[in-house]
XYZ file of N, CA and C in Angstrom:
771
model
N 33.919 -74.297 44.664
C 32.695 -74.331 45.487
C 31.699 -73.295 45.001
N 32.207 -72.084 44.694
C 31.322 -71.009 44.240
C 30.694 -71.354 42.909
N 31.506 -71.959 41.984
C 30.968 -72.328 40.677
C 29.884 -73.398 40.816
N 30.105 -74.361 41.722
C 29.129 -75.419 41.929
C 27.814 -74.852 42.463
N 27.915 -73.865 43.371
C 26.724 -73.239 43.932
C 25.930 -72.523 42.865
N 26.644 -71.801 41.974
C 25.976 -71.071 40.904
C 25.286 -72.026 39.947
N 25.958 -73.160 39.660
C 25.370 -74.135 38.750
C 24.112 -74.748 39.363
N 24.159 -75.031 40.676
C 23.009 -75.606 41.354
C 21.837 -74.649 41.348
N 22.128 -73.342 41.589
C 21.087 -72.329 41.608
C 20.411 -72.207 40.259
N 21.218 -72.408 39.185
C 20.706 -72.219 37.831
C 19.889 -73.418 37.338
N 19.906 -74.516 38.097
C 19.173 -75.704 37.672
C 17.680 -75.420 37.575
N 17.067 -75.968 36.559
C 15.626 -75.825 36.386
C 14.929 -76.973 37.108
N 14.007 -76.639 38.000
C 13.305 -77.644 38.784
C 12.031 -78.053 38.054
N 11.865 -79.353 37.852
C 10.632 -79.864 37.260
C 9.600 -80.001 38.380
N 8.520 -79.213 38.352
C 7.558 -79.234 39.456
C 6.585 -80.410 39.416
N 6.574 -81.153 38.308
C 5.545 -82.177 38.124
C 5.486 -83.224 39.234
N 6.617 -83.836 39.641
C 6.529 -84.846 40.704
C 5.954 -84.295 42.010
N 6.370 -83.091 42.389
C 5.858 -82.507 43.625
C 4.392 -82.110 43.477
N 4.014 -81.647 42.295
C 2.607 -81.316 42.052
C 1.737 -82.562 42.159
N 2.213 -83.665 41.607
C 1.458 -84.914 41.678
C 1.318 -85.386 43.115
N 2.381 -85.229 43.917
C 2.336 -85.630 45.324
C 1.350 -84.762 46.104
N 1.340 -83.456 45.830
C 0.420 -82.551 46.506
C -1.025 -82.818 46.082
N -1.225 -83.126 44.807
C -2.571 -83.435 44.315
C -3.106 -84.705 44.973
N -2.239 -85.688 45.132
C -2.622 -86.938 45.806
C -2.991 -86.643 47.264
N -2.218 -85.784 47.886
C -2.483 -85.408 49.282
C -3.840 -84.722 49.399
N -4.131 -83.862 48.446
C -5.403 -83.148 48.441
C -6.570 -84.118 48.304
N -6.477 -85.049 47.364
C -7.573 -85.992 47.131
C -7.806 -86.879 48.348
N -6.736 -87.345 48.974
C -6.877 -88.230 50.126
C -7.430 -87.485 51.330
N -7.085 -86.218 51.488
C -7.600 -85.423 52.601
C -9.099 -85.215 52.472
N -9.595 -85.106 51.240
C -11.011 -84.849 51.009
C -11.920 -85.959 51.491
N -11.393 -87.166 51.624
C -12.228 -88.284 52.054
C -12.074 -88.623 53.520
N -11.402 -87.736 54.260
C -11.062 -88.059 55.640
C -12.279 -88.090 56.553
N -13.413 -87.481 56.136
C -14.586 -87.447 57.006
C -15.585 -88.562 56.778
N -15.326 -89.454 55.831
C -16.310 -90.484 55.488
C -16.606 -91.403 56.671
N -15.570 -91.889 57.343
C -15.779 -92.788 58.475
C -16.546 -92.087 59.582
N -16.258 -90.795 59.768
C -16.958 -90.025 60.790
C -18.451 -89.970 60.489
N -18.796 -89.677 59.240
C -20.210 -89.596 58.873
C -20.910 -90.935 59.065
N -20.213 -92.006 58.734
C -20.787 -93.330 58.926
C -21.036 -93.610 60.408
N -20.094 -93.160 61.241
C -20.225 -93.387 62.679
C -21.429 -92.637 63.234
N -21.627 -91.418 62.789
C -22.735 -90.614 63.296
C -24.074 -91.038 62.703
N -24.003 -91.737 61.567
C -25.232 -92.197 60.939
C -26.069 -91.063 60.388
N -25.413 -90.006 59.913
C -26.151 -88.856 59.373
C -25.393 -88.294 58.189
N -26.112 -87.575 57.349
C -25.487 -86.905 56.217
C -25.130 -85.486 56.612
N -23.975 -84.998 56.167
C -23.495 -83.676 56.567
C -24.482 -82.579 56.197
N -25.142 -82.722 55.059
C -26.039 -81.664 54.594
C -27.187 -81.402 55.557
N -27.583 -82.391 56.330
C -28.722 -82.208 57.217
C -28.359 -81.856 58.643
N -27.059 -81.857 58.977
C -26.664 -81.634 60.350
C -26.991 -80.232 60.838
N -26.671 -79.219 60.040
C -26.847 -77.841 60.487
C -28.310 -77.533 60.760
N -29.218 -78.082 59.951
C -30.646 -77.805 60.126
C -31.176 -78.310 61.464
N -30.451 -79.228 62.084
C -30.903 -79.759 63.369
C -30.553 -78.851 64.542
N -29.744 -77.826 64.296
C -29.362 -76.913 65.366
C -30.515 -75.980 65.730
N -30.581 -75.545 67.002
C -31.585 -74.546 67.382
C -31.399 -73.269 66.575
N -32.497 -72.577 66.260
C -32.414 -71.362 65.448
C -31.496 -70.316 66.071
N -31.545 -70.182 67.392
C -30.710 -69.184 68.069
C -29.231 -69.441 67.812
N -28.858 -70.718 67.756
C -27.460 -71.079 67.493
C -27.103 -70.793 66.043
N -28.003 -71.171 65.132
C -27.737 -70.934 63.710
C -27.594 -69.437 63.406
N -28.409 -68.616 64.083
C -28.380 -67.175 63.831
C -27.066 -66.537 64.256
N -26.424 -67.081 65.273
C -25.188 -66.476 65.764
C -23.944 -67.215 65.293
N -24.133 -68.237 64.454
C -23.013 -69.073 64.039
C -21.983 -68.292 63.237
N -22.458 -67.439 62.323
C -21.538 -66.664 61.489
C -20.679 -65.746 62.341
N -21.325 -64.964 63.209
C -20.574 -64.018 64.045
C -19.654 -64.749 65.014
N -20.107 -65.892 65.534
C -19.279 -66.667 66.462
C -18.048 -67.219 65.758
N -18.218 -67.625 64.507
C -17.090 -68.157 63.735
C -16.071 -67.067 63.436
N -16.555 -65.899 63.009
C -15.632 -64.800 62.711
C -14.889 -64.363 63.966
N -15.596 -64.293 65.096
C -14.953 -63.930 66.359
C -13.919 -64.979 66.756
N -14.244 -66.251 66.526
C -13.312 -67.328 66.853
C -12.047 -67.225 66.017
N -12.190 -66.855 64.745
C -11.028 -66.696 63.875
C -10.122 -65.566 64.353
N -10.733 -64.436 64.715
C -9.952 -63.280 65.185
C -9.217 -63.639 66.477
N -9.940 -64.246 67.426
C -9.321 -64.634 68.694
C -8.222 -65.674 68.468
N -8.498 -66.605 67.566
C -7.548 -67.687 67.313
C -6.249 -67.163 66.723
N -6.321 -66.188 65.833
C -5.105 -65.648 65.236
C -4.223 -65.002 66.301
N -4.834 -64.247 67.196
C -4.066 -63.616 68.275
C -3.470 -64.673 69.205
N -4.294 -65.652 69.578
C -3.843 -66.670 70.527
C -2.789 -67.590 69.920
N -3.011 -68.013 68.673
C -2.067 -68.930 68.028
C -0.721 -68.261 67.817
N -0.750 -66.999 67.384
C 0.500 -66.263 67.176
C 1.197 -66.025 68.509
N 0.420 -65.661 69.545
C 1.004 -65.436 70.861
C 1.585 -66.698 71.469
N 0.985 -67.845 71.160
C 1.455 -69.103 71.746
C 2.852 -69.469 71.269
N 3.274 -68.907 70.144
C 4.577 -69.236 69.594
C 5.707 -68.722 70.485
N 5.373 -67.766 71.368
C 6.381 -67.222 72.283
C 6.640 -68.154 73.464
N 5.677 -69.013 73.765
C 5.819 -69.884 74.940
C 5.851 -71.372 74.591
N 5.305 -71.725 73.441
C 5.323 -73.126 73.007
C 6.126 -73.215 71.720
N 7.207 -73.955 71.761
C 8.106 -73.999 70.615
C 7.439 -74.622 69.402
N 7.986 -74.295 68.252
C 7.492 -74.865 67.001
C 7.922 -76.324 66.894
N 7.323 -77.012 65.943
C 7.716 -78.393 65.696
C 7.108 -79.396 66.646
N 5.972 -79.034 67.271
C 5.285 -79.999 68.116
C 4.840 -81.184 67.263
N 4.965 -82.413 67.758
C 4.581 -83.581 66.943
C 3.102 -83.564 66.596
N 2.800 -84.098 65.426
C 1.404 -84.139 64.972
C 0.503 -84.845 65.970
N 1.001 -85.924 66.552
C 0.160 -86.703 67.460
C -0.263 -85.878 68.673
N 0.640 -84.978 69.131
C 0.313 -84.164 70.302
C -0.764 -83.133 69.950
N -0.607 -82.476 68.802
C -1.618 -81.510 68.374
C -2.964 -82.205 68.160
N -2.927 -83.381 67.585
C -4.157 -84.135 67.357
C -4.806 -84.537 68.674
N -3.982 -84.960 69.627
C -4.507 -85.361 70.929
C -5.166 -84.187 71.647
N -4.540 -82.998 71.573
C -5.095 -81.815 72.222
C -6.448 -81.466 71.603
N -6.490 -81.436 70.268
C -7.734 -81.092 69.576
C -8.826 -82.112 69.874
N -8.461 -83.378 69.885
C -9.442 -84.438 70.134
C -10.029 -84.331 71.539
N -9.173 -84.077 72.524
C -9.656 -83.956 73.897
C -10.543 -82.732 74.065
N -10.221 -81.640 73.355
C -11.063 -80.448 73.388
C -12.444 -80.752 72.816
N -12.481 -81.493 71.735
C -13.757 -81.853 71.124
C -14.606 -82.694 72.052
N -13.954 -83.623 72.762
C -14.683 -84.469 73.705
C -15.261 -83.626 74.838
N -14.459 -82.701 75.365
C -14.926 -81.829 76.443
C -16.071 -80.942 75.964
N -15.952 -80.430 74.723
C -16.994 -79.571 74.182
C -18.305 -80.291 73.957
N -18.232 -81.590 73.690
C -19.447 -82.348 73.413
C -20.169 -82.858 74.640
N -19.528 -82.762 75.806
C -20.144 -83.297 77.028
C -21.434 -82.568 77.368
N -21.421 -81.233 77.214
C -22.591 -80.445 77.589
C -23.472 -80.049 76.433
N -23.302 -80.684 75.286
C -24.133 -80.357 74.131
C -23.701 -79.074 73.446
N -24.658 -78.371 72.833
C -24.349 -77.194 72.018
C -23.707 -76.083 72.842
N -24.136 -75.915 74.096
C -23.608 -74.837 74.930
C -22.110 -74.938 75.127
N -21.630 -76.089 75.560
C -20.189 -76.262 75.772
C -19.448 -76.336 74.434
N -20.118 -76.827 73.400
C -19.483 -76.891 72.080
C -19.192 -75.492 71.551
N -20.118 -74.548 71.775
C -19.886 -73.163 71.359
C -18.725 -72.542 72.120
N -18.635 -72.839 73.418
C -17.549 -72.306 74.233
C -16.201 -72.886 73.808
N -16.237 -74.124 73.311
C -14.999 -74.800 72.896
C -14.516 -74.338 71.524
N -15.399 -73.729 70.745
C -15.092 -73.377 69.357
C -13.829 -72.518 69.201
N -13.671 -71.416 69.963
C -12.452 -70.602 69.803
C -11.184 -71.368 70.163
N -11.275 -72.267 71.147
C -10.099 -73.031 71.564
C -9.667 -73.996 70.467
N -10.649 -74.684 69.894
C -10.336 -75.605 68.802
C -9.793 -74.849 67.590
N -10.390 -73.704 67.280
C -9.915 -72.901 66.148
C -8.472 -72.480 66.361
N -8.119 -72.143 67.601
C -6.739 -71.763 67.914
C -5.774 -72.908 67.666
N -6.146 -74.105 68.109
C -5.284 -75.272 67.899
C -5.139 -75.572 66.406
N -6.240 -75.482 65.668
C -6.186 -75.714 64.225
C -5.279 -74.696 63.547
N -5.425 -73.426 63.936
C -4.638 -72.372 63.309
C -3.162 -72.505 63.661
N -2.874 -72.877 64.892
C -1.484 -73.083 65.288
C -0.870 -74.227 64.483
N -1.636 -75.268 64.254
C -1.168 -76.386 63.430
C -0.856 -75.921 62.008
N -1.732 -75.084 61.450
C -1.513 -74.541 60.109
C -0.247 -73.679 60.091
N -0.052 -72.877 61.123
C 1.145 -72.038 61.210
C 2.412 -72.893 61.244
N 2.368 -73.989 61.982
C 3.533 -74.866 62.069
C 3.870 -75.478 60.712
N 2.837 -75.826 59.949
C 3.076 -76.348 58.601
C 3.734 -75.281 57.737
N 3.241 -74.038 57.835
C 3.822 -72.938 57.068
C 5.293 -72.762 57.410
N 5.602 -72.797 58.709
C 6.997 -72.634 59.133
C 7.853 -73.789 58.628
N 7.285 -74.999 58.656
C 8.017 -76.156 58.168
C 8.331 -76.073 56.683
N 7.529 -75.300 55.952
C 7.761 -75.107 54.518
C 8.651 -73.897 54.243
N 9.151 -73.279 55.324
C 10.101 -72.183 55.157
C 9.506 -70.795 55.194
N 8.274 -70.643 55.690
C 7.632 -69.338 55.761
C 7.571 -68.857 57.212
N 7.534 -67.552 57.388
C 7.511 -66.947 58.715
C 6.066 -66.730 59.160
N 5.590 -67.482 60.171
C 4.199 -67.353 60.610
C 3.857 -65.986 61.192
N 4.884 -65.201 61.541
C 4.635 -63.881 62.129
C 4.388 -62.811 61.068
N 4.709 -63.111 59.815
C 4.541 -62.114 58.756
C 3.071 -61.995 58.364
N 2.676 -60.800 57.965
C 1.268 -60.541 57.649
C 0.759 -61.419 56.513
N 1.575 -61.581 55.466
C 1.076 -62.341 54.316
C 0.920 -63.826 54.631
N 1.774 -64.357 55.517
C 1.653 -65.768 55.891
C 0.456 -65.962 56.823
N 0.214 -65.015 57.735
C -0.979 -65.086 58.577
C -2.236 -65.042 57.718
N -2.199 -64.220 56.682
C -3.290 -64.131 55.714
C -3.544 -65.504 55.097
N -2.468 -66.151 54.675
C -2.585 -67.462 54.040
C -3.067 -68.526 55.016
N -2.647 -68.414 56.272
C -3.075 -69.395 57.274
C -4.590 -69.368 57.442
N -5.159 -68.170 57.483
C -6.613 -68.055 57.593
C -7.277 -68.585 56.329
N -6.640 -68.337 55.200
C -7.224 -68.754 53.928
C -7.356 -70.270 53.821
N -6.473 -71.004 54.506
C -6.552 -72.466 54.473
C -7.923 -72.945 54.955
N -8.537 -72.189 55.865
C -9.866 -72.549 56.363
C -10.936 -72.438 55.283
N -10.619 -71.799 54.164
C -11.601 -71.667 53.087
C -11.856 -73.000 52.387
N -10.954 -73.962 52.566
C -11.222 -75.303 52.052
C -12.337 -75.880 52.900
N -13.500 -76.078 52.330
C -14.755 -76.208 53.068
C -14.715 -77.101 54.294
N -13.988 -78.179 54.265
C -13.914 -79.007 55.457
C -14.219 -80.459 55.184
N -13.852 -81.331 56.109
C -13.957 -82.774 55.874
C -15.378 -83.297 55.798
N -16.354 -82.537 56.289
C -17.734 -83.005 56.212
C -18.423 -82.575 54.921
N -17.694 -81.859 54.079
C -18.284 -81.359 52.839
C -18.191 -82.409 51.742
N -19.281 -82.561 51.010
C -19.262 -83.426 49.832
C -18.980 -82.535 48.622
N -17.710 -82.282 48.360
C -17.322 -81.321 47.328
C -16.789 -82.047 46.108
N -17.059 -81.507 44.947
C -16.587 -82.137 43.708
C -15.329 -81.473 43.176
N -14.659 -80.685 44.003
C -13.442 -80.010 43.567
C -13.563 -78.512 43.608
N -14.741 -77.983 43.957
C -14.909 -76.538 44.010
C -14.012 -75.902 45.065
N -13.613 -76.688 46.084
C -12.738 -76.158 47.128
C -11.384 -75.743 46.588
N -11.028 -76.203 45.412
C -9.750 -75.803 44.836
C -9.695 -74.298 44.608
N -10.844 -73.654 44.616
C -10.864 -72.213 44.448
C -10.101 -71.477 45.539
N -10.000 -72.082 46.724
C -9.312 -71.398 47.821
C -7.832 -71.231 47.518
N -7.283 -72.075 46.683
C -5.857 -71.994 46.379
C -5.512 -70.778 45.535
N -6.447 -70.356 44.708
C -6.172 -69.226 43.840
C -6.751 -67.922 44.327
N -7.370 -67.937 45.500
C -8.073 -66.745 45.973
C -7.149 -65.684 46.553
N -5.939 -66.053 46.901
C -5.045 -65.123 47.584
C -4.799 -63.859 46.771
N -4.557 -64.024 45.483
C -4.270 -62.863 44.644
C -5.465 -61.925 44.570
N -6.670 -62.493 44.516
C -7.865 -61.668 44.398
C -8.196 -60.951 45.699
N -7.803 -61.546 46.826
C -8.183 -60.989 48.119
C -7.107 -60.128 48.759
N -5.879 -60.218 48.277
C -4.777 -59.520 48.926
C -5.013 -58.030 49.043
N -5.627 -57.430 48.032
C -5.834 -55.984 48.050
C -6.832 -55.560 49.118
N -7.688 -56.471 49.558
C -8.691 -56.132 50.558
C -8.246 -56.358 51.980
N -7.087 -57.012 52.162
C -6.573 -57.231 53.491
C -7.306 -58.313 54.256
N -6.909 -58.438 55.507
C -7.429 -59.503 56.352
C -8.923 -59.375 56.608
N -9.414 -58.154 56.733
C -10.839 -57.958 57.008
C -11.691 -58.537 55.884
N -11.289 -58.303 54.651
C -12.023 -58.846 53.512
C -11.920 -60.366 53.495
N -10.745 -60.861 53.852
C -10.558 -62.306 53.885
C -11.483 -62.957 54.902
N -11.566 -62.361 56.088
C -12.422 -62.924 57.128
C -13.882 -62.962 56.695
N -14.316 -61.908 56.016
C -15.707 -61.867 55.562
C -15.971 -62.910 54.495
N -14.939 -63.339 53.800
C -15.070 -64.366 52.769
C -14.992 -65.769 53.369
N -14.080 -65.954 54.321
C -13.864 -67.274 54.909
C -14.948 -67.638 55.920
N -15.374 -66.661 56.722
C -16.275 -66.937 57.844
C -17.548 -67.698 57.446
N -18.255 -67.320 56.372
C -19.469 -68.074 56.026
C -19.189 -69.535 55.671
N -18.099 -69.778 54.980
C -17.745 -71.158 54.631
C -17.410 -71.959 55.883
N -16.603 -71.347 56.749
C -16.199 -72.050 57.962
C -17.373 -72.199 58.925
N -18.290 -71.224 58.908
C -19.473 -71.306 59.775
C -20.309 -72.537 59.433
N -20.417 -72.842 58.152
C -21.160 -74.036 57.732
C -20.490 -75.295 58.266
N -19.161 -75.335 58.153
C -18.406 -76.487 58.646
C -18.543 -76.619 60.160
N -18.399 -75.494 60.862
C -18.508 -75.525 62.314
C -19.944 -75.843 62.756
N -20.917 -75.442 61.936
C -22.301 -75.803 62.239
C -22.476 -77.307 62.213
N -21.850 -77.967 61.256
C -21.898 -79.423 61.179
C -21.229 -80.045 62.398
N -20.128 -79.438 62.806
C -19.410 -79.919 63.991
C -20.277 -79.774 65.245
N -20.899 -78.613 65.425
C -21.736 -78.373 66.602
C -22.927 -79.324 66.631
N -23.518 -79.539 65.463
C -24.669 -80.438 65.392
C -24.265 -81.866 65.750
N -23.079 -82.266 65.296
C -22.597 -83.612 65.638
C -22.381 -83.736 67.140
N -21.871 -82.664 67.759
C -21.622 -82.691 69.197
C -22.921 -82.658 70.013
N -24.007 -82.242 69.367
C -25.295 -82.167 70.067
C -26.051 -83.486 70.044
N -25.504 -84.494 69.360
C -26.166 -85.802 69.301
C -26.293 -86.365 70.712
N -27.501 -86.717 71.145
C -27.690 -87.241 72.502
C -26.781 -88.435 72.788
N -26.233 -88.457 73.978
C -25.376 -89.528 74.485
C -24.003 -89.543 73.800
N -24.004 -89.410 72.481
C -22.752 -89.517 71.730
C -22.016 -88.185 71.583
N -22.490 -87.131 72.254
C -21.907 -85.806 72.064
C -20.408 -85.744 72.264
N -19.899 -86.313 73.361
C -18.466 -86.269 73.653
C -17.677 -87.061 72.604
N -18.187 -88.254 72.261
C -17.504 -89.076 71.260
C -17.512 -88.394 69.895
N -18.663 -87.792 69.555
C -18.761 -87.099 68.273
C -17.841 -85.887 68.246
N -17.752 -85.169 69.377
C -16.862 -84.019 69.448
C -15.415 -84.415 69.265
N -15.017 -85.499 69.908
C -13.646 -85.989 69.761
C -13.383 -86.411 68.319
N -14.343 -87.111 67.723
C -14.166 -87.596 66.350
C -14.100 -86.452 65.348
N -14.979 -85.449 65.516
C -14.963 -84.334 64.570
C -13.665 -83.545 64.684
N -13.201 -83.297 65.895
C -11.961 -82.549 66.060
C -10.766 -83.327 65.526
N -10.770 -84.636 65.747
C -9.707 -85.483 65.191
C -9.693 -85.367 63.668
N -10.877 -85.418 63.090
C -10.994 -85.319 61.639
C -10.584 -83.945 61.144
N -11.044 -82.907 61.834
C -10.763 -81.541 61.409
C -9.268 -81.224 61.408
N -8.574 -81.580 62.490
C -7.170 -81.194 62.575
C -6.339 -81.928 61.519
N -6.690 -83.172 61.248
C -5.964 -83.900 60.208
C -6.274 -83.341 58.820
N -7.528 -82.967 58.602
C -7.908 -82.408 57.305
C -7.223 -81.072 57.056
N -7.303 -80.137 58.005
C -6.731 -78.811 57.783
C -5.201 -78.841 57.780
N -4.620 -79.804 58.470
C -3.158 -79.970 58.380
C -2.773 -80.347 56.948
N -3.535 -81.256 56.346
C -3.248 -81.660 54.969
C -3.474 -80.508 53.994
N -4.559 -79.737 54.199
C -4.803 -78.584 53.344
C -3.694 -77.544 53.467
N -3.138 -77.410 54.677
C -2.022 -76.481 54.874
C -0.791 -76.960 54.115
N -0.556 -78.268 54.132
C 0.585 -78.806 53.381
C 0.416 -78.550 51.881
N -0.812 -78.695 51.393
C -1.080 -78.426 49.977
C -0.855 -76.947 49.669
N -1.436 -76.086 50.495
C -1.367 -74.644 50.251
C 0.072 -74.134 50.273
N 0.773 -74.419 51.368
C 2.135 -73.893 51.503
C 3.140 -74.699 50.687
N 2.790 -75.947 50.374
C 3.625 -76.711 49.460
C 3.630 -76.079 48.074
N 2.461 -75.611 47.634
C 2.373 -74.933 46.337
C 3.100 -73.588 46.365
N 2.969 -72.871 47.462
C 3.677 -71.590 47.573
C 5.185 -71.795 47.514
N 5.684 -72.809 48.209
C 7.123 -73.095 48.193
C 7.566 -73.532 46.802
N 6.749 -74.352 46.154
C 7.098 -74.843 44.826
C 7.124 -73.701 43.809
N 6.204 -72.752 43.947
C 6.189 -71.596 43.048
C 7.503 -70.824 43.137
N 8.042 -70.732 44.356
C 9.310 -70.021 44.557
C 10.471 -70.849 44.029
N 10.512 -72.120 44.422
C 11.650 -72.968 44.049
C 11.726 -73.223 42.553
N 10.557 -73.381 41.910
C 10.533 -73.676 40.473
C 10.386 -72.419 39.627
N 10.230 -71.258 40.306
C 10.089 -69.976 39.617
C 8.930 -69.997 38.616
N 7.766 -70.410 39.117
C 6.554 -70.465 38.302
C 5.505 -69.570 38.952
N 4.766 -68.844 38.146
C 3.733 -67.959 38.670
C 2.649 -68.720 39.408
N 2.080 -68.099 40.426
C 1.045 -68.752 41.241
C -0.123 -69.255 40.395
N -0.603 -68.404 39.489
C -1.783 -68.754 38.686
C -1.513 -69.993 37.830
N -0.358 -70.030 37.176
C -0.023 -71.184 36.334
C 0.115 -72.451 37.163
N 0.765 -72.325 38.327
C 0.979 -73.497 39.165
C -0.345 -74.055 39.686
N -1.238 -73.176 40.096
C -2.544 -73.617 40.587
C -3.343 -74.291 39.480
N -3.267 -73.761 38.263
C -3.965 -74.385 37.139
C -3.443 -75.800 36.886
N -2.129 -75.961 36.941
C -1.532 -77.283 36.729
C -1.914 -78.234 37.869
N -1.924 -77.703 39.078
C -2.311 -78.508 40.233
C -3.777 -78.927 40.124
N -4.633 -77.984 39.727
C -6.057 -78.269 39.604
C -6.298 -79.414 38.613
N -5.591 -79.394 37.507
C -5.753 -80.437 36.502
C -5.353 -81.810 37.064
N -4.274 -81.841 37.839
C -3.821 -83.106 38.416
C -4.755 -83.586 39.531
N -5.284 -82.621 40.309
C -6.142 -82.987 41.437
C -7.484 -83.516 40.972
N -8.030 -82.930 39.918
C -9.344 -83.312 39.433
C -9.309 -84.435 38.414
N -8.176 -84.541 37.711
C -8.058 -85.550 36.663
C -6.729 -86.283 36.809
N -6.598 -87.101 37.864
C -5.340 -87.809 38.086
C -5.033 -88.787 36.956
N -3.746 -88.943 36.702
C -3.339 -89.907 35.680
C -3.556 -91.310 36.172
N -4.004 -92.181 35.291
C -4.177 -93.594 35.626
C -2.870 -94.318 35.306
N -2.262 -94.853 36.351
C -0.965 -95.526 36.150
C -1.149 -97.040 36.115
């Protein structure tokens, strides 16, 4: 038994199949907001400009505050709500929050922002735990926030979001405060699009539900990509930088089968 265990441990893992699966997941997640944009009848780039100036001016600070509150709340919730909640339940909670936030327009949408961020972050934490990481550890909490750096489902990105996968090494020395200052502007743009969608007359509640549904599914997929790569780096004993480079090549230039 001991010899068999040693032989199994010594096996070299080929990361290519898992990298291809993660790259496919990344590409499919990127298109998750298309139906939403069609439903709203607007382009994401113009949504934020429709917000009142007072809202736009406080969007950055509101987003950073929401992230800080969400980390405390999501981590604290693990003491009372067990891990492994089904995806459908998390999606239903986020969707209902979005609908409630959209009922009163921008005002209620701003109040709903920290709650939605908490649900999104808790979902990301659950994915991390499912991949074998401890959500209570500082470095995993760091990574959970970093997942938000993937611009979001309303972004028309050509692959630049892949930069978030390799940013951990560059930001680790600056700690969480530096990370928040880096993530907050990107997430503020995404949340601005969400708030603007919720401010659409008559359709505010429906738009809020749709955006939250889209957001939680998108960030769940990004979490699977992020922590899937971290797990693969450990299991295959490959450096983070090399693995991300290989993943980037597959994500941007998929093989034609």
